[in-house]
Coordinates of C-alpha atoms in Angstrom, one line a residue:
M298 CA 0.0 0.0 0.0
C299 CA 1.2 3.5 -0.8
G300 CA 0.2 6.9 -1.9
I301 CA 0.9 7.8 -5.6
A302 CA 0.8 11.1 -7.4
G303 CA 2.0 12.6 -10.7
V304 CA 1.5 14.7 -13.8
V305 CA 1.8 13.3 -17.3
G306 CA 1.6 15.3 -20.6
Q307 CA 3.6 17.7 -22.6
G308 CA 5.8 19.9 -20.4
A309 CA 4.8 18.0 -17.3
H310 CA 8.3 18.7 -15.7
R311 CA 7.0 22.2 -14.9
Y312 CA 4.7 20.7 -12.3
R313 CA 7.3 19.0 -10.1
H314 CA 6.5 21.4 -7.2
Q315 CA 2.8 20.5 -7.5
V316 CA 3.6 16.8 -7.3
E317 CA 5.7 17.3 -4.2
R318 CA 2.8 19.1 -2.6
M319 CA 0.6 16.1 -3.5
L320 CA 3.1 13.7 -1.9
D321 CA 3.1 15.9 1.3
A322 CA -0.6 15.3 1.5
L323 CA -0.2 11.6 1.0
E324 CA 2.6 11.0 3.5
H325 CA 0.2 9.1 5.9
R326 CA -0.4 6.5 3.3
G327 CA 3.3 5.7 2.9
P328 CA 5.6 6.9 5.7
D329 CA 8.5 4.6 4.9
Q330 CA 10.0 6.2 1.8
R331 CA 9.4 9.0 -0.7
G332 CA 10.4 8.7 -4.3
L333 CA 10.1 11.0 -7.3
I334 CA 11.3 11.0 -10.9
E335 CA 11.1 13.9 -13.3
R336 CA 11.2 13.6 -17.1
A337 CA 10.3 16.2 -19.7
D338 CA 6.7 15.0 -20.0
A339 CA 6.1 13.2 -16.7
V340 CA 6.7 13.6 -13.0
L341 CA 5.8 10.5 -10.9
G342 CA 6.0 10.2 -7.2
C343 CA 5.2 7.7 -4.4
Q344 CA 4.9 7.7 -0.7
R345 CA 5.7 4.0 0.1
L346 CA 4.4 1.8 2.8
A347 CA 7.1 -0.9 2.7
I348 CA 5.5 -4.4 2.9
M349 CA 7.4 -6.5 0.3
D350 CA 11.2 -6.3 0.3
P351 CA 11.2 -3.2 2.6
E352 CA 14.9 -2.5 2.1
H353 CA 15.1 -2.6 -1.7
G354 CA 11.6 -2.3 -3.2
R355 CA 11.7 1.4 -3.7
Q356 CA 9.5 3.4 -6.0
P357 CA 9.2 4.8 -8.7
I358 CA 10.3 1.7 -10.4
G359 CA 12.4 2.1 -13.6
S360 CA 13.5 -0.1 -16.5
A361 CA 17.2 -0.8 -16.9
D362 CA 17.3 1.8 -19.7
Q363 CA 15.3 4.2 -17.6
Q364 CA 12.8 4.6 -20.5
V365 CA 9.8 3.2 -18.6
W366 CA 8.8 4.3 -15.1
A367 CA 6.0 3.1 -12.8
V368 CA 4.4 3.9 -9.4
G369 CA 1.8 1.7 -7.8
N370 CA -0.4 1.4 -4.7
G371 CA -1.5 -2.1 -3.8
E372 CA -0.2 -5.7 -3.8
I373 CA 0.5 -8.1 -6.7
Y374 CA -0.4 -11.4 -5.2
G375 CA 1.5 -14.3 -6.8
H376 CA 4.1 -12.0 -8.2
R377 CA 6.7 -14.8 -8.2
E378 CA 4.5 -16.8 -10.6
V379 CA 4.3 -13.7 -12.8
R380 CA 8.1 -13.4 -12.8
R381 CA 8.4 -17.0 -13.9
A382 CA 5.8 -16.5 -16.6
L383 CA 7.9 -13.6 -17.9
G384 CA 11.0 -15.8 -18.0
D385 CA 12.4 -14.8 -14.7
P386 CA 13.8 -11.4 -15.7
V387 CA 16.6 -10.0 -13.6
L388 CA 14.9 -7.3 -11.5
P389 CA 16.5 -5.1 -8.9
S390 CA 14.3 -6.1 -5.9
G391 CA 11.9 -8.7 -4.6
S392 CA 9.1 -6.1 -4.5
D393 CA 5.8 -7.3 -6.0
M394 CA 5.5 -4.1 -8.0
E395 CA 8.7 -4.9 -9.9
V396 CA 6.7 -7.0 -12.4
V397 CA 4.8 -3.9 -13.7
V398 CA 7.5 -2.6 -16.0
P399 CA 8.2 -5.9 -17.8
L400 CA 4.5 -6.5 -18.1
W401 CA 4.1 -3.1 -19.7
R402 CA 6.9 -3.9 -22.1
R403 CA 5.1 -7.1 -23.1
H404 CA 1.4 -6.0 -23.1
G405 CA 1.3 -2.2 -23.3
F406 CA -2.2 -0.8 -22.6
D407 CA -3.4 -4.3 -21.9
L408 CA -1.2 -4.5 -18.9
A409 CA -4.0 -4.6 -16.3
A410 CA -5.6 -7.8 -17.6
H411 CA -2.3 -9.6 -16.9
L412 CA -1.7 -8.2 -13.4
P413 CA -3.1 -10.3 -10.6
G414 CA -3.9 -8.6 -7.3
T415 CA -5.1 -5.2 -6.2
F416 CA -3.7 -2.0 -7.6
A417 CA -3.9 1.6 -8.6
L418 CA -0.9 2.4 -10.8
A419 CA 0.6 4.7 -13.3
V420 CA 3.2 3.8 -16.1
Y421 CA 5.0 6.3 -18.3
D422 CA 7.0 5.1 -21.4
E423 CA 9.3 7.9 -22.5
R424 CA 10.3 6.3 -25.8
S425 CA 6.7 5.7 -27.1
G426 CA 5.3 8.9 -25.4
R427 CA 2.5 6.9 -23.8
A428 CA 1.2 6.6 -20.3
L429 CA -1.3 4.4 -18.5
L430 CA -3.4 4.8 -15.3
A431 CA -5.1 1.6 -14.2
R432 CA -7.3 0.5 -11.3
D433 CA -8.0 -3.0 -10.1
A434 CA -11.2 -4.9 -11.1
F435 CA -13.2 -4.0 -7.9
G436 CA -11.7 -0.7 -6.9
E437 CA -9.8 -1.8 -3.8
R438 CA -7.2 0.9 -4.3
P439 CA -8.3 4.5 -5.1
L440 CA -7.1 6.7 -8.0
Y441 CA -8.3 10.3 -8.7
W442 CA -7.5 12.4 -11.7
T443 CA -8.0 15.7 -13.4
E444 CA -7.2 17.3 -16.7
P445 CA -6.0 20.8 -16.0
A446 CA -5.2 21.3 -19.7
P447 CA -6.0 19.2 -22.8
G448 CA -3.9 16.1 -22.7
L449 CA -2.3 17.0 -19.3
I450 CA -3.3 14.5 -16.6
A451 CA -2.7 15.0 -12.9
F452 CA -3.5 12.0 -10.6
A453 CA -3.3 11.1 -6.9
S454 CA -4.5 8.4 -4.5
E455 CA -6.7 10.8 -2.6
P456 CA -8.7 13.9 -3.7
R457 CA -7.1 16.1 -1.0
A458 CA -3.8 15.6 -2.7
L459 CA -5.1 17.0 -6.0
L460 CA -6.7 19.9 -4.1
E461 CA -3.5 20.7 -2.3
S462 CA -1.6 20.8 -5.7
G463 CA -3.7 23.8 -6.8
L464 CA -4.5 22.1 -10.1
V465 CA -8.2 21.8 -9.2
L466 CA -10.5 24.5 -7.9
R467 CA -12.0 24.0 -4.5
A468 CA -15.6 23.9 -5.9
V469 CA -18.2 21.4 -4.8
D470 CA -20.4 19.4 -7.2
R471 CA -23.8 19.8 -5.5
A472 CA -25.3 16.9 -7.5
V473 CA -22.7 14.6 -5.8
V474 CA -23.6 16.1 -2.4
A475 CA -27.2 15.1 -3.1
E476 CA -26.1 11.6 -3.9
V477 CA -24.2 11.3 -0.7
L478 CA -27.2 12.3 1.3
R479 CA -29.4 9.9 -0.7
T480 CA -27.2 6.9 -0.5
G481 CA -24.4 7.7 2.1
Y482 CA -21.5 7.7 -0.4
V483 CA -20.0 9.3 -3.5
P484 CA -20.9 7.2 -6.6
N485 CA -18.2 5.1 -8.1
G486 CA -16.3 7.1 -10.8
S487 CA -17.5 10.4 -9.5
C488 CA -16.0 13.0 -7.1
V489 CA -17.5 15.7 -4.9
W490 CA -15.0 18.2 -6.3
Q491 CA -15.8 19.8 -9.7
G492 CA -13.2 19.0 -12.3
M493 CA -11.9 15.9 -10.5
R494 CA -12.9 12.3 -11.1
S495 CA -12.3 9.0 -9.6
L496 CA -11.1 6.4 -12.1
P497 CA -13.9 3.8 -11.9
A498 CA -13.1 0.2 -10.8
G499 CA -11.8 -2.0 -13.6
R500 CA -10.9 0.9 -15.8
V501 CA -7.7 2.2 -17.4
L502 CA -6.8 5.7 -18.7
E503 CA -4.7 5.5 -21.9
V504 CA -2.7 8.7 -22.6
D505 CA -0.9 9.5 -25.8
V506 CA 1.3 12.4 -24.9
G507 CA 2.2 13.5 -28.4
R508 CA -1.4 13.7 -29.5
A509 CA -2.7 15.1 -26.2
S510 CA -5.2 12.2 -26.3
V511 CA -6.8 10.7 -23.2
V512 CA -9.1 7.6 -23.5
E513 CA -10.9 5.8 -20.7
R514 CA -11.6 2.1 -21.2
R515 CA -13.0 -0.7 -19.2
W516 CA -10.5 -3.6 -19.0
W517 CA -12.5 -6.0 -16.8
H518 CA -16.0 -7.2 -17.3
P519 CA -17.8 -9.7 -15.0
P520 CA -18.6 -13.1 -16.4
E521 CA -21.6 -13.1 -18.7
R522 CA -22.7 -16.6 -18.0
Q523 CA -23.4 -19.0 -15.1
F524 CA -22.6 -22.7 -14.9
D525 CA -24.5 -25.6 -13.6
F526 CA -23.2 -26.4 -10.1
T527 CA -24.8 -28.4 -7.3
L528 CA -24.5 -26.6 -3.9
A529 CA -21.9 -29.2 -2.8
E530 CA -19.8 -28.6 -5.9
A531 CA -20.0 -24.8 -5.4
A532 CA -19.1 -25.1 -1.8
D533 CA -16.0 -27.2 -2.6
A534 CA -14.9 -24.8 -5.3
V535 CA -15.4 -21.7 -3.1
A536 CA -13.4 -23.3 -0.3
T537 CA -10.6 -24.3 -2.6
E538 CA -10.2 -20.9 -4.2
L539 CA -10.5 -19.1 -0.9
D540 CA -7.8 -21.2 0.5
R541 CA -5.5 -20.3 -2.4
S542 CA -6.3 -16.7 -2.2
V543 CA -5.7 -16.5 1.6
A544 CA -2.4 -18.3 1.3
E545 CA -1.2 -15.8 -1.4
Q546 CA -2.4 -12.8 0.6
L547 CA -0.7 -13.9 3.8
E548 CA 2.7 -13.4 2.0
A549 CA 4.4 -10.3 3.4
D550 CA 7.7 -9.2 4.8
Q551 CA 5.9 -7.6 7.7
P552 CA 3.6 -9.0 10.5
V553 CA 0.1 -10.1 9.2
G554 CA -3.2 -10.5 11.1
V555 CA -6.8 -10.9 10.3
L556 CA -10.0 -8.8 11.0
L557 CA -12.6 -10.9 12.8
S558 CA -16.0 -9.4 13.3
G559 CA -17.7 -12.7 14.3
G560 CA -19.8 -12.8 11.1
L561 CA -19.6 -15.5 8.5
D562 CA -17.3 -13.8 6.0
S563 CA -14.5 -12.8 8.4
S564 CA -14.8 -16.1 10.2
A565 CA -14.2 -18.0 7.0
V566 CA -11.1 -16.0 6.3
T567 CA -9.9 -16.4 9.8
V568 CA -10.2 -20.1 10.1
T569 CA -8.6 -20.5 6.6
A570 CA -5.7 -18.2 7.6
A571 CA -5.2 -20.1 10.8
Q572 CA -4.6 -23.3 8.9
H573 CA -1.7 -21.6 7.1
R574 CA -0.5 -19.5 10.1
P575 CA -1.4 -21.2 13.4
G576 CA -1.6 -18.7 16.1
I577 CA -2.2 -15.8 13.8
T578 CA -3.5 -12.6 15.5
A579 CA -7.1 -11.8 14.9
F580 CA -8.7 -8.4 15.7
S581 CA -12.2 -7.5 16.8
C582 CA -14.0 -4.3 17.7
E583 CA -16.4 -4.1 20.7
V584 CA -19.1 -1.4 20.6
P585 CA -20.9 -1.0 24.0
L586 CA -24.3 -2.7 23.9
D587 CA -23.9 -3.5 20.1
S588 CA -21.3 -6.2 19.4
E589 CA -20.6 -9.5 17.8
L590 CA -17.7 -10.1 20.1
D591 CA -19.0 -13.3 21.7
W592 CA -19.1 -14.9 18.2
A593 CA -15.6 -13.7 17.4
K594 CA -14.4 -15.3 20.7
A595 CA -16.1 -18.5 19.7
V596 CA -14.4 -18.5 16.3
A597 CA -11.0 -17.7 17.9
A598 CA -11.5 -20.7 20.3
V599 CA -12.0 -23.2 17.5
S600 CA -9.4 -21.8 15.1
N601 CA -6.2 -21.4 17.1
V602 CA -5.9 -17.6 16.7
D603 CA -4.8 -15.0 19.2
L604 CA -7.8 -12.6 19.5
Q605 CA -7.2 -9.0 20.5
V606 CA -10.1 -6.6 21.1
C607 CA -10.4 -2.9 20.4
H608 CA -12.8 -1.5 22.9
V609 CA -14.6 1.6 21.7
D610 CA -14.6 4.5 24.3
E611 CA -17.9 6.3 23.6
G612 CA -16.7 9.0 26.0
A613 CA -14.2 10.1 23.4
L614 CA -16.4 9.6 20.4
G615 CA -16.7 13.3 19.5
E616 CA -12.9 13.7 19.4
D617 CA -12.6 10.5 17.4
L618 CA -15.2 11.6 14.9
L619 CA -13.3 14.8 14.3
A620 CA -10.0 13.0 13.7
A621 CA -11.5 10.2 11.6
S622 CA -13.5 12.5 9.3
R623 CA -10.3 14.4 8.4
S624 CA -9.1 11.3 6.5
W625 CA -12.1 10.8 4.2
G626 CA -11.4 13.5 1.6
E627 CA -15.0 13.4 0.5
P628 CA -18.3 13.3 2.5
F629 CA -19.0 9.8 3.7
G630 CA -22.1 8.6 5.6
D631 CA -21.3 5.0 6.5
S632 CA -21.8 4.9 10.3
S633 CA -19.1 2.2 10.6
A634 CA -16.4 4.4 9.2
V635 CA -15.4 5.7 12.6
L636 CA -15.3 2.2 14.0
T637 CA -13.1 1.0 11.1
W638 CA -10.8 4.0 11.8
L639 CA -10.6 3.2 15.5
L640 CA -9.9 -0.5 14.8
S641 CA -7.3 0.4 12.2
R642 CA -5.5 2.5 14.7
F643 CA -5.6 -0.3 17.2
V644 CA -4.4 -2.9 14.7
R645 CA -1.5 -0.8 13.3
E646 CA 0.1 -0.8 16.8
R647 CA 0.5 -4.6 16.5
V648 CA 0.8 -5.6 12.8
S649 CA 1.3 -3.9 9.4
V650 CA -1.1 -6.0 7.3
V651 CA -4.6 -7.6 7.9
L652 CA -6.9 -9.7 5.9
T653 CA -10.6 -9.0 5.8
G654 CA -13.9 -10.6 4.7
D655 CA -14.9 -7.6 2.4
G656 CA -16.5 -8.6 -0.9
A657 CA -18.3 -11.8 0.1
D658 CA -21.7 -10.1 0.5
E659 CA -21.5 -8.5 -2.9
L660 CA -20.4 -11.7 -4.7
L661 CA -22.7 -14.2 -2.9
G662 CA -25.9 -12.2 -2.3
G663 CA -25.4 -11.4 1.3
Y664 CA -27.4 -8.2 1.3
A665 CA -30.5 -10.1 0.2
V666 CA -31.1 -10.6 3.9
W667 CA -32.3 -7.0 4.1
A668 CA -33.7 -6.7 0.5
R669 CA -35.8 -9.8 -0.1
D670 CA -38.6 -7.6 -1.3
A671 CA -36.4 -6.7 -4.3
L672 CA -36.0 -10.4 -5.1
R673 CA -39.8 -10.9 -5.0
A674 CA -40.2 -8.2 -7.6
S675 CA -40.3 -10.6 -10.5
G676 CA -41.4 -13.8 -8.8
P677 CA -39.2 -16.9 -8.1
P678 CA -35.9 -17.2 -10.0
P679 CA -35.9 -19.6 -13.0
P680 CA -34.4 -23.0 -12.3
A681 CA -30.8 -23.5 -13.3
P682 CA -30.2 -26.0 -16.2
R683 CA -28.6 -29.2 -15.3
R684 CA -25.9 -29.6 -18.1
L685 CA -25.0 -26.6 -20.2
P686 CA -23.9 -23.1 -19.2
W687 CA -26.5 -20.5 -20.0
R688 CA -26.4 -16.8 -20.8
R689 CA -28.6 -14.2 -19.4
A690 CA -31.5 -12.9 -21.4
A691 CA -31.0 -9.4 -22.9
P692 CA -34.2 -7.4 -22.8
P693 CA -33.9 -3.7 -23.6
V694 CA -34.2 -2.5 -19.9
G695 CA -33.0 -3.8 -16.6
S696 CA -35.0 -6.3 -14.6
A697 CA -37.7 -5.6 -12.1
V698 CA -35.4 -7.0 -9.4
A699 CA -32.7 -4.5 -10.3
R700 CA -35.2 -1.6 -10.4
A701 CA -36.5 -2.5 -7.0
Y702 CA -33.0 -3.0 -5.5
A703 CA -31.9 0.4 -6.7
S704 CA -34.2 1.9 -4.1
Y705 CA -32.8 -0.2 -1.3
R706 CA -30.3 2.4 0.0
N707 CA -32.3 5.5 -0.6
Y708 CA -32.4 7.5 2.7
V709 CA -33.8 10.9 1.6
S710 CA -36.5 11.8 -0.9
P711 CA -36.3 14.2 -3.8
A712 CA -38.5 16.6 -1.9
E713 CA -36.1 16.6 1.0
L714 CA -33.1 17.2 -1.3
A715 CA -35.0 20.1 -2.9
S716 CA -35.7 21.6 0.6
L717 CA -31.9 21.6 1.1
G718 CA -31.4 23.4 -2.1
L719 CA -29.9 20.4 -3.8
P720 CA -30.8 18.6 -7.1
P721 CA -33.8 16.3 -6.3
R722 CA -32.2 13.0 -7.2
S723 CA -34.0 9.6 -6.7
A724 CA -33.5 6.0 -7.3
D725 CA -35.5 6.4 -10.5
D726 CA -32.5 8.3 -12.0
I727 CA -30.3 5.3 -11.7
D728 CA -29.6 3.4 -14.9
V729 CA -30.2 -0.3 -14.2
S730 CA -30.2 -1.4 -17.9
A731 CA -27.1 -3.5 -17.3
Y732 CA -28.8 -5.8 -14.8
R733 CA -31.1 -8.1 -16.6
W734 CA -30.9 -11.5 -14.8
G735 CA -34.1 -11.1 -12.7
T736 CA -32.4 -13.1 -9.9
V737 CA -30.1 -12.4 -6.9
E738 CA -27.4 -11.9 -9.5
D739 CA -28.8 -8.4 -10.2
L740 CA -28.2 -7.5 -6.5
C741 CA -24.7 -8.9 -6.6
R742 CA -23.7 -7.0 -9.8
F743 CA -25.4 -3.8 -8.8
D744 CA -23.4 -3.8 -5.5
L745 CA -20.2 -4.7 -7.3
D746 CA -20.6 -1.6 -9.5
A747 CA -21.9 0.8 -6.8
Y748 CA -21.9 -0.1 -3.1
L749 CA -18.6 -2.0 -2.9
P750 CA -16.3 0.6 -4.7
G751 CA -18.3 3.6 -3.5
D752 CA -18.7 2.7 0.2
I753 CA -17.1 -0.5 1.6
L754 CA -13.7 -0.2 -0.1
V755 CA -13.5 3.6 0.4
K756 CA -14.2 3.2 4.1
T757 CA -11.6 0.5 4.5
D758 CA -9.0 2.3 2.4
R759 CA -9.2 5.7 4.1
A760 CA -9.5 4.3 7.7
S761 CA -6.5 1.9 7.2
M762 CA -4.3 4.2 5.3
A763 CA -4.8 7.0 7.9
H764 CA -2.7 4.8 10.1
G765 CA -0.4 3.2 7.6
L766 CA -2.1 -0.2 7.7
E767 CA -2.5 -2.4 4.7
V768 CA -5.9 -4.3 4.3
R769 CA -6.2 -7.2 1.9
A770 CA -9.5 -8.8 0.8
P771 CA -9.2 -12.5 -0.2
F772 CA -12.7 -12.7 -1.6
L773 CA -11.8 -10.0 -4.2
D774 CA -9.1 -12.2 -5.7
R775 CA -10.2 -12.1 -9.3
R776 CA -10.2 -15.9 -9.8
L777 CA -12.3 -16.4 -6.7
A778 CA -14.6 -13.5 -7.5
E779 CA -15.2 -14.7 -11.0
L780 CA -16.0 -18.2 -9.7
C781 CA -18.6 -16.7 -7.3
L782 CA -20.2 -14.7 -10.2
T783 CA -20.6 -17.9 -12.3
L784 CA -22.5 -19.7 -9.5
P785 CA -26.3 -20.1 -10.2
P786 CA -28.8 -18.5 -7.9
H787 CA -29.6 -21.7 -5.9
C788 CA -26.0 -21.7 -4.7
K789 CA -26.4 -18.2 -3.3
V790 CA -29.8 -17.7 -1.7
D791 CA -32.8 -19.7 -0.7
D792 CA -35.9 -18.8 1.3
R793 CA -34.0 -18.7 4.6
H794 CA -30.3 -17.9 4.0
E795 CA -27.8 -16.1 1.8
K796 CA -24.3 -17.0 0.7
L797 CA -25.3 -20.6 0.7
A798 CA -22.0 -21.9 -1.0
L799 CA -19.9 -20.2 1.7
R800 CA -22.2 -21.4 4.6
T801 CA -22.0 -25.0 3.2
A802 CA -18.2 -24.8 2.7
F803 CA -17.7 -23.9 6.4
S804 CA -20.6 -25.7 8.0
T805 CA -18.2 -28.1 9.9
R806 CA -15.4 -25.6 10.5
L807 CA -17.2 -22.9 12.5
P808 CA -18.8 -22.8 15.9
E809 CA -22.3 -24.3 16.2
G810 CA -24.9 -21.7 15.5
L811 CA -22.8 -19.3 13.5
I812 CA -23.7 -20.9 10.2
D813 CA -27.4 -20.3 10.7
R814 CA -27.1 -16.8 12.2
R815 CA -28.8 -13.9 10.5
K816 CA -26.4 -11.3 9.3
Q817 CA -25.9 -8.5 11.9
G818 CA -23.6 -6.2 9.9
F819 CA -20.8 -3.9 11.2
G820 CA -22.7 -0.7 12.0
A821 CA -22.9 1.9 14.7
P822 CA -25.8 2.8 17.1
M823 CA -26.3 6.2 15.5
D824 CA -29.3 7.3 17.5
R825 CA -27.6 6.4 20.8
W826 CA -24.5 8.2 19.7
F827 CA -26.4 11.4 18.9
Q828 CA -27.3 11.5 22.7
L829 CA -23.6 11.5 23.8
P830 CA -22.7 15.0 25.1
D831 CA -19.7 15.6 22.8
V832 CA -21.5 14.3 19.7
D833 CA -24.5 16.6 20.6
A834 CA -22.0 19.5 20.9
L835 CA -20.8 18.8 17.4
V836 CA -24.3 18.7 16.1
G837 CA -24.9 22.1 17.8
D838 CA -21.9 23.7 16.3
L839 CA -22.1 22.2 12.8
I840 CA -25.9 21.9 12.2
R841 CA -28.1 23.6 14.7
D842 CA -26.0 26.8 14.5
R843 CA -27.3 28.7 11.4
R844 CA -23.8 30.3 11.1
S845 CA -22.3 26.9 10.4
P846 CA -20.1 26.6 7.3
L847 CA -22.5 23.7 6.3
Y848 CA -25.0 26.3 5.1
E849 CA -22.6 27.4 2.4
L850 CA -23.7 24.2 0.8
I851 CA -27.3 23.6 1.8
D852 CA -30.4 25.4 3.0
P853 CA -30.8 25.4 6.8
A854 CA -34.6 25.2 6.7
G855 CA -34.3 21.8 5.0
A856 CA -31.8 20.5 7.5
K857 CA -34.0 21.0 10.6
P858 CA -36.5 18.2 9.9
I859 CA -33.8 15.8 8.8
L860 CA -31.9 16.3 12.0
A861 CA -35.1 15.9 14.1
A862 CA -35.9 12.6 12.4
G863 CA -32.5 11.1 13.3
G864 CA -31.2 7.9 11.9
Q865 CA -29.1 7.5 8.8
P866 CA -30.1 10.8 7.1
A867 CA -29.2 12.9 10.2
W868 CA -25.9 11.0 10.6
T869 CA -25.0 11.6 7.0
L870 CA -25.8 15.3 7.4
L871 CA -23.4 15.5 10.3
M872 CA -20.7 13.7 8.3
V873 CA -21.2 16.2 5.4
A874 CA -20.8 19.0 7.9
L875 CA -17.6 17.5 9.4
W876 CA -16.1 16.9 5.9
W877 CA -16.9 20.5 4.8
Q878 CA -15.4 21.9 8.0
H879 CA -12.1 20.1 7.3
H880 CA -11.8 20.7 3.5
R881 CA -13.5 24.0 2.6
E882 CA -10.1 25.7 2.8
P883 CA -6.6 24.6 2.0
S884 CA -4.7 23.0 4.8
S885 CA -2.3 25.2 6.8
S886 CA 0.6 23.0 5.8

């Protein structure tokens, strides 16, 4: 994990100072080493968190002839196999990122499809005058960019870095603020700052410096067909691929642990990791009166792990909210973000890398537990064929299931947004034409495109990187994820449960009762927290006070009823206010 930044295009060397300012803003992501190279048409920089070959794996990475340079944030799992496939080229370090340059030489703009693992990266080829920005299939690692002049691209791992460069105006996109209040997060591919964009998950940006040409292209597409599996076959396949993925992601030259909430997904990762690393440290978070800690302890007892618990001090929550919200860069309404931030701080004092269960819900229909009404929108799913793979139907619009599910996370109405002086967006404005299965598959793929990269992975990235902690998600290994996407509906949900293949795979390896548990989720008791004195003081300063900077963005008359109603809309409103307080002006540094 690292923070990367740069400028590519004709005369880019004039922007070295701006890149240095971006690296200053990213130092928390990579405190171990700063590297920067300057060429006539490119300046690339990296703040490195040293996980693989800490002593020698420095960035930027250059070719032997110094014609190709690369910076990257992420981990290339199985990089030794990639080296062997390349013919074992002589590379200057054992860093996983060393394979990027020879892969570029072999595949050019198709590099990303041949790169296993999780990444956000930039490559500049001085000889050909080409550059590439690329983001992994699911958006685990962030990458923001802007085009301050035609053909001139500036990029960074976080939006604050681009703001601090001075290459982007500090102007808010009010339509994106409306989306944050509606759903709790910034949509994948968007950015709250005008003139800045997030490179969507699974995309590349191809730059031809000489022609001042910039083309965005999708390099990864989810599988378009599902295969005939029995539930037992699906469970065996998922267990096998998860075992391989966990083994690869345990590889590091720094201490590794695992996050254990007590739910099914993190428990499956934990028991698998413990088979490869007996005694591995697991980390849980205990929220007063609202915790899965007893289940985490039960998993730890049967899997030979050392469980360490982060206890949330609600007496310091106001201070923690202020500190955590500084790291988000954009407004973010997920109530578990501060918990993830606190847990990351606790974990980083003990290890440098952790594995997590993120991604299983999106791949295996876990959120159907709360959205079964969407599944009923078009009646029971069609039975899977017994022998041949099948392709989805292709009607001209999305399925009724997809349309119903688009309204699932819709926390404020168009009328409420209009009362705030914001564009009156609704779920009806969401394009669901790509989701045509009419089964749980529409839920999975909608969340892969929206909720996973927009909420879950943003939360994990910002919270962990605020403390220099690397988080890895074995379920988002591309081979395992594609396997899950090819499973038929009857291997994912039935009338009682979700993630059936995973439940079946671990039915004999987890504590009695856990397999049949209803999903609890990792959230915060928002309404109780609003009653805490220091949180109430924040609300008073940032929302109830009509002089609050928040009302530079929204109408105070519309805020009053939302705050009075409480719950998720009020929480998101407070998070928008905290974000704006931190980011409305340049940092003093």
